[in-house]
Amino acid sequence: MRRIDWSKLDADGRRAALARPQRRTEGFVTGVVRDIFDDVQARGGAAVNDWARKLDGAAPRRIAVTEAAAAQARRDLPPAAARALRVAADNIRVFHEATRPVDSPFVETTPGVKSRLVWRPIGSAGIYVPGGTAPLFSSLLMQAVPAGVAGVARRVAVTPPAKDGSVHPAMIAAAAEAGLEELWLLGGAQAVAALTFGVELDDGVIAPVDKLFGPGNAYVAEAKRYASALPGGPTADMPAGPSELLVIADRDADFEIVAADLLSQAEHDADAQVILVSDSGTALTEILAEVERQVETLPRAEIARASLAEARAVRVRDMAEACEVADLYGPEHLSIQAEDAEALVSRITAAGAVFVGGWAAETLGDYAAGPSHVLPTDGAARTLGGITTASFMTTMSVQTVSEKGAAALAPVAAALARMEGLEAHARAADLRSAG
């Protein structure tokens, strides 16, 4: 991790200090994604098959999530693991049911003119579940469960197969907990292209979806962005690329815990980024030493070290400046391990999820606390939030007008329409006021 003294940097230096890894935005990623999309649009399922064999190492495969398949998957898991999946699914469901948007009451802005907002589920959702180096079945729960709570009629989940073409039983068990009927073993930009255009494959049909969801590597993140820019293409939830964690720690933080939290994100992949911010030079030194001690024993030490090469340890004047650094970075995950951590939350305006105090491990949020762990990355937290039930819904305004209301409001609307030179608008209003 590179140490930085914030007070010695100018504005450009500060932006550079908090820059994301360059690999995330390298031009060849866009080129590869465009090639895959062009091919899938032209050749359909045949192209998806070819790219899947080349990049996933196996042809796409549909897993039917039947009661029998779910029961077998649970038997293949240690009993404690199967119970943990159920607890996580239940907690996620409880949280999203409690926070599901409800229709607003009518608001009468003019006597006889009433309006309200109503919520409706989207028709279909494409759910991308990262895999590859590790099967992230938790991401399936964090998306498919709130989509189900929202009432989405068609949920299509895709995930890369294991290197041998198989699927981890936990993925099938998680799909069953979420109420899915099928799971496609298909990853990368080719999976996003299949969800975008719709394709016919040997195992069945993937119909195009209305909206794309899920985290992924640089190729998946670019594929979602590219798909949403196509004419008539699906929308996308947010930039949700490689993982990020910023930890604010003071001299009273538990240095062992802080180091463990940093490494918990660094081990995701080489493009993950972790940043440590502290007003104590001693804390920085001790935490960095602890990181070195712990990384030695990690099974994914090589990946973690590659991530740490892009990590930063930032010295600030005080906790107020630490919060300013956090907002400038806009992290996916923010952990505050400092005295009066709860008070510092009021200073934060840009973070996907905030974990308050030493007991609030980001890992708990990753798996089982309840809120979805699919969160904005690359600074998008400055304008976007993470996945909620509302992410799978749309709003419509509903307006009802009585004769009395029309008579009162139509002259106002007609006058404004004529000011804009829209005579037909004005006449449509006039007809209501004349009645």
XYZ file of C-alpha atoms in Angstrom:
435
model
C 0.000 0.000 0.000
C 1.327 3.412 -0.955
C 1.400 5.985 1.877
C 0.143 9.476 1.084
C 0.160 12.692 3.100
C -3.067 14.406 2.071
C -1.948 17.845 3.257
C 0.958 17.858 0.806
C -1.170 17.287 -2.299
C -2.795 19.874 -4.545
C -6.203 19.270 -6.149
C -4.759 17.318 -9.080
C -2.583 15.266 -6.764
C -5.554 14.391 -4.597
C -7.588 13.210 -7.555
C -4.644 11.122 -8.748
C -4.192 9.636 -5.280
C -7.766 8.359 -5.314
C -7.824 7.201 -8.937
C -9.233 3.773 -9.688
C -6.918 1.111 -11.164
C -6.209 1.908 -14.802
C -7.011 -1.657 -15.855
C -10.698 -0.925 -15.289
C -10.827 1.614 -18.107
C -8.281 0.347 -20.617
C -9.471 0.714 -24.193
C -9.075 -2.930 -25.174
C -11.875 -3.884 -22.747
C -14.347 -1.804 -24.753
C -13.059 -3.301 -27.985
C -13.496 -6.886 -26.814
C -17.005 -6.171 -25.532
C -17.997 -4.544 -28.824
C -16.704 -7.543 -30.772
C -18.716 -9.940 -28.619
C -21.899 -7.893 -28.912
C -21.562 -7.489 -32.675
C -21.043 -11.219 -33.072
C -23.975 -12.187 -30.832
C -26.259 -9.721 -32.586
C -25.275 -11.196 -35.947
C -25.115 -14.927 -35.139
C -27.219 -15.293 -32.005
C -26.861 -18.478 -29.992
C -24.021 -19.824 -32.159
C -21.898 -16.813 -31.227
C -22.761 -17.164 -27.544
C -21.745 -20.823 -27.704
C -18.416 -19.971 -29.338
C -17.550 -17.200 -26.900
C -18.613 -19.294 -23.914
C -16.391 -22.170 -24.986
C -13.511 -19.782 -25.526
C -13.874 -17.690 -22.350
C -15.849 -19.871 -19.917
C -14.305 -23.131 -21.077
C -17.730 -24.717 -21.561
C -20.903 -24.309 -23.596
C -23.835 -22.558 -21.908
C -25.931 -24.892 -19.791
C -29.349 -24.519 -18.193
C -29.821 -25.842 -14.671
C -33.437 -26.525 -13.783
C -33.916 -25.573 -10.132
C -36.435 -28.255 -9.265
C -37.314 -29.417 -5.767
C -35.226 -32.522 -6.354
C -32.218 -30.498 -7.576
C -32.492 -28.139 -4.608
C -32.733 -31.014 -2.144
C -29.669 -32.672 -3.661
C -27.718 -29.414 -3.552
C -28.509 -28.994 0.138
C -27.386 -32.581 0.815
C -24.128 -31.836 -0.997
C -23.450 -28.948 1.371
C -22.362 -29.195 4.998
C -25.492 -28.765 7.179
C -24.135 -25.524 8.646
C -23.641 -24.078 5.159
C -27.187 -24.951 4.090
C -28.554 -23.335 7.256
C -26.423 -20.238 6.677
C -27.844 -19.835 3.171
C -31.371 -20.006 4.539
C -30.661 -17.450 7.285
C -29.075 -15.089 4.770
C -32.012 -15.436 2.364
C -34.495 -14.846 5.174
C -32.667 -11.729 6.387
C -32.447 -10.303 2.881
C -36.136 -10.979 2.301
C -37.173 -9.416 5.635
C -35.179 -6.255 4.954
C -36.490 -5.792 1.427
C -40.089 -6.537 2.341
C -39.831 -3.871 5.068
C -38.347 -1.312 2.665
C -40.457 -2.104 -0.415
C -41.937 1.148 -1.783
C -45.663 1.639 -1.396
C -48.077 3.735 -3.405
C -48.354 7.291 -2.137
C -51.635 8.829 -1.024
C -53.333 11.283 -3.360
C -52.073 14.859 -3.141
C -54.617 17.548 -4.013
C -52.674 20.467 -5.490
C -55.787 22.323 -6.684
C -59.352 21.597 -5.509
C -60.499 18.716 -7.716
C -57.000 17.889 -9.021
C -55.475 14.886 -7.287
C -52.260 13.017 -8.087
C -50.235 10.218 -6.591
C -47.302 7.928 -7.344
C -47.821 4.201 -7.816
C -45.126 1.535 -8.009
C -45.045 -1.364 -10.458
C -42.491 -4.163 -10.925
C -40.479 -4.245 -14.136
C -41.322 -7.088 -16.494
C -37.996 -8.909 -16.501
C -34.588 -8.722 -14.866
C -31.273 -10.144 -16.034
C -29.269 -11.057 -12.943
C -25.515 -11.461 -13.364
C -23.805 -13.471 -10.630
C -19.986 -13.318 -10.652
C -18.073 -16.568 -10.595
C -14.799 -17.629 -12.083
C -12.264 -17.589 -9.263
C -15.001 -17.980 -6.630
C -18.716 -18.818 -6.865
C -20.435 -15.727 -5.433
C -23.784 -17.318 -4.623
C -24.357 -14.499 -2.129
C -24.713 -12.133 -5.090
C -27.503 -14.304 -6.427
C -29.430 -13.920 -3.160
C -28.707 -10.192 -2.993
C -30.382 -9.674 -6.375
C -32.918 -12.419 -6.923
C -34.542 -12.070 -3.497
C -35.345 -8.332 -3.752
C -36.428 -8.871 -7.364
C -38.866 -11.472 -6.102
C -40.100 -9.168 -3.346
C -40.667 -6.472 -5.983
C -42.817 -8.874 -7.974
C -40.697 -9.180 -11.123
C -42.420 -11.770 -13.304
C -39.296 -13.089 -15.069
C -35.901 -13.305 -13.383
C -33.061 -14.683 -15.517
C -29.905 -15.523 -13.569
C -26.590 -16.194 -15.297
C -23.269 -17.161 -13.741
C -19.958 -18.480 -15.090
C -19.377 -22.223 -14.674
C -16.485 -23.593 -12.671
C -13.336 -24.403 -14.608
C -14.546 -27.971 -15.107
C -17.922 -26.742 -16.372
C -19.773 -27.619 -13.178
C -21.752 -25.483 -10.742
C -21.236 -25.236 -6.995
C -24.160 -26.788 -5.080
C -24.445 -23.584 -3.042
C -25.415 -21.743 -6.240
C -28.301 -24.135 -6.847
C -29.337 -23.972 -3.199
C -29.248 -20.170 -3.290
C -31.338 -20.132 -6.468
C -33.898 -22.321 -4.731
C -33.951 -20.064 -1.658
C -34.623 -17.114 -3.980
C -37.475 -18.954 -5.715
C -35.803 -19.187 -9.132
C -36.864 -21.899 -11.549
C -33.643 -22.001 -13.565
C -30.021 -20.945 -13.590
C -27.840 -20.487 -16.664
C -24.149 -21.387 -16.554
C -22.894 -18.584 -18.765
C -20.581 -15.723 -17.856
C -18.778 -12.652 -19.064
C -19.796 -10.143 -21.706
C -21.304 -12.987 -23.741
C -23.863 -13.557 -20.969
C -24.770 -9.870 -20.936
C -25.106 -9.924 -24.725
C -27.417 -12.944 -24.510
C -29.606 -11.123 -21.989
C -29.592 -8.048 -24.220
C -30.540 -9.570 -27.567
C -32.131 -12.853 -26.534
C -30.720 -16.082 -27.962
C -31.699 -19.664 -28.653
C -29.250 -22.156 -27.151
C -29.072 -25.946 -27.089
C -30.581 -26.051 -23.598
C -33.335 -23.527 -24.221
C -34.065 -19.889 -24.930
C -32.827 -16.809 -23.091
C -35.322 -14.069 -23.890
C -34.164 -10.424 -23.805
C -34.638 -8.640 -20.490
C -35.776 -5.156 -19.572
C -32.987 -4.347 -17.112
C -29.530 -5.698 -16.293
C -28.294 -6.171 -12.761
C -25.198 -7.344 -10.989
C -21.537 -6.808 -10.234
C -18.718 -8.177 -12.331
C -15.241 -7.646 -13.679
C -14.253 -4.866 -16.062
C -15.692 -6.743 -19.057
C -19.070 -7.315 -17.414
C -19.267 -3.710 -16.211
C -18.444 -2.451 -19.724
C -20.921 -4.890 -21.270
C -23.728 -3.539 -19.104
C -22.801 0.024 -20.018
C -22.585 -0.865 -23.712
C -25.925 -2.713 -23.681
C -27.736 0.172 -22.020
C -26.435 2.563 -24.714
C -27.871 0.479 -27.572
C -31.093 1.701 -29.219
C -33.880 -0.202 -27.514
C -31.404 -1.959 -25.255
C -32.018 -2.836 -21.623
C -31.281 -0.348 -18.904
C -28.639 -1.155 -16.275
C -28.716 -0.874 -12.524
C -25.426 0.966 -11.943
C -21.688 0.720 -12.495
C -20.905 -2.299 -10.322
C -17.388 -3.308 -11.190
C -14.494 -4.618 -9.115
C -14.918 -4.244 -5.363
C -13.870 -1.205 -3.324
C -13.463 -0.540 0.389
C -12.384 2.621 2.166
C -11.717 2.364 5.894
C -11.568 5.375 8.195
C -9.600 4.388 11.287
C -8.268 6.345 14.245
C -5.653 5.409 16.816
C -8.266 3.610 18.934
C -9.313 1.225 16.157
C -8.496 -2.465 16.407
C -5.599 -2.666 13.950
C -5.984 -6.410 13.444
C -9.649 -5.997 12.492
C -8.924 -3.082 10.153
C -6.254 -5.103 8.357
C -8.597 -8.083 8.064
C -11.311 -5.878 6.571
C -8.927 -4.410 4.005
C -7.787 -7.865 2.947
C -11.366 -9.141 2.781
C -11.864 -6.891 -0.239
C -8.360 -7.130 -1.674
C -8.756 -10.885 -2.101
C -11.720 -10.432 -4.488
C -9.549 -9.809 -7.541
C -6.546 -7.872 -8.753
C -8.736 -4.921 -9.782
C -10.304 -4.552 -6.335
C -9.138 -1.430 -4.513
C -8.789 -0.734 -0.803
C -7.984 2.603 0.803
C -7.076 3.304 4.409
C -7.564 6.805 5.822
C -6.386 7.848 9.270
C -5.435 10.915 11.271
C -2.801 8.863 13.096
C 0.569 8.025 11.617
C 1.005 5.328 14.228
C -2.283 3.722 13.215
C -1.245 3.703 9.563
C 2.098 2.088 10.356
C 0.609 -0.581 12.614
C -2.241 -1.423 10.245
C 0.069 -1.733 7.238
C 2.326 -4.045 9.216
C -0.690 -6.114 10.213
C -1.792 -6.327 6.588
C 1.603 -7.784 5.697
C 1.387 -10.325 8.506
C -2.104 -11.486 7.567
C -1.681 -11.625 3.800
C 1.059 -14.228 4.167
C -1.441 -16.841 5.319
C -4.248 -16.147 2.847
C -5.063 -18.843 0.284
C -5.663 -16.017 -2.229
C -2.529 -14.115 -1.225
C -1.369 -13.610 -4.811
C -4.648 -11.939 -5.770
C -4.651 -9.844 -2.604
C -1.104 -8.626 -3.244
C -1.996 -7.615 -6.783
C -4.870 -5.554 -5.366
C -2.669 -4.047 -2.652
C -0.363 -2.710 -5.372
C -3.204 -0.243 -6.173
C -4.047 0.414 -2.514
C -3.501 3.696 -0.654
C -2.857 4.613 2.984
C -3.802 8.270 3.405
C -2.789 10.455 6.362
C -5.234 13.286 7.116
C -5.401 16.065 9.736
C -8.545 14.924 11.500
C -11.725 12.895 11.152
C -13.534 15.729 9.372
C -10.916 15.632 6.624
C -11.140 11.843 6.574
C -14.835 12.158 5.732
C -14.007 14.653 2.983
C -11.570 12.148 1.459
C -14.235 9.433 1.638
C -16.772 11.624 -0.156
C -14.257 12.566 -2.842
C -13.580 8.876 -3.485
C -17.239 7.791 -3.224
C -16.508 4.187 -2.158
C -18.650 1.160 -2.766
C -18.085 0.185 0.881
C -17.137 2.560 3.688
C -16.093 1.299 7.113
C -15.802 3.791 9.971
C -13.737 2.368 12.812
C -13.190 5.402 14.988
C -14.391 7.036 18.162
C -17.911 8.438 17.713
C -18.267 6.497 14.473
C -22.027 7.017 14.436
C -21.585 10.791 14.636
C -19.288 10.709 11.610
C -21.996 9.116 9.450
C -23.793 12.471 9.283
C -20.745 13.901 7.468
C -20.827 11.235 4.730
C -22.740 11.949 1.522
C -21.262 9.457 -0.978
C -20.961 5.746 -0.202
C -22.752 2.635 -1.363
C -22.926 1.129 2.126
C -21.579 2.369 5.455
C -20.449 0.036 8.222
C -20.398 1.779 11.589
C -17.967 0.759 14.314
C -15.583 -2.120 14.794
C -18.296 -4.745 15.157
C -19.890 -3.923 11.790
C -17.725 -6.084 9.553
C -18.251 -5.422 5.869
C -18.319 -9.207 5.529
C -21.569 -9.322 7.506
C -23.135 -6.991 4.954
C -21.675 -9.040 2.119
C -23.575 -12.106 3.195
C -26.358 -11.866 5.691
C -27.228 -8.520 7.300
C -30.095 -7.817 4.891
C -29.360 -4.881 2.539
C -28.093 -5.894 -0.894
C -24.350 -5.929 -1.376
C -24.690 -4.954 -5.048
C -23.479 -1.372 -4.809
C -22.161 1.393 -7.082
C -18.431 1.470 -7.790
C -16.017 3.837 -9.551
C -17.365 6.885 -7.724
C -20.966 6.345 -8.837
C -22.018 6.414 -5.178
C -21.956 10.202 -5.471
C -25.197 10.001 -7.466
C -26.480 6.424 -7.183
C -27.442 4.014 -4.434
C -27.197 0.243 -4.284
C -29.796 -2.314 -5.261
C -33.068 -2.118 -3.346
C -36.511 -3.464 -4.079
C -37.183 -0.129 -5.804
C -34.406 -0.980 -8.300
C -36.736 -3.629 -9.719
C -39.731 -1.297 -9.918
C -40.897 1.808 -11.720
C -43.151 4.663 -10.665
C -46.104 6.160 -12.486
C -47.937 9.313 -11.595
C -51.711 8.880 -11.589
C -53.782 12.049 -11.995
C -57.534 12.402 -11.516
C -59.356 15.648 -12.277
C -62.946 16.591 -11.544
C -64.961 19.050 -13.649
C -64.417 21.663 -10.961
C -60.682 20.953 -10.951
C -60.438 21.249 -14.725
C -62.267 24.564 -14.693
C -59.805 25.892 -12.115
C -56.560 24.616 -13.640
C -57.212 24.614 -17.391
C -56.841 28.392 -17.838
C -53.449 28.236 -16.122
C -52.289 25.400 -18.362
C -53.641 27.102 -21.484
C -51.846 30.341 -20.685
C -48.553 28.558 -20.168
C -49.001 26.541 -23.362
C -49.546 29.698 -25.420
C -46.447 31.243 -23.871
C -44.542 28.276 -25.283
C -46.237 28.598 -28.687
C -48.147 25.311 -28.379
C -51.664 26.244 -29.472
C -52.998 22.689 -29.694
C -52.011 22.157 -26.055
C -53.854 25.323 -25.108
C -57.011 24.346 -26.992
C -57.066 20.920 -25.303
C -57.064 22.750 -21.971
C -59.653 25.301 -23.141
C -62.096 22.516 -23.962
C -61.971 21.400 -20.327
C -62.548 24.854 -18.920
C -65.412 25.561 -21.322
C -67.367 22.503 -20.216
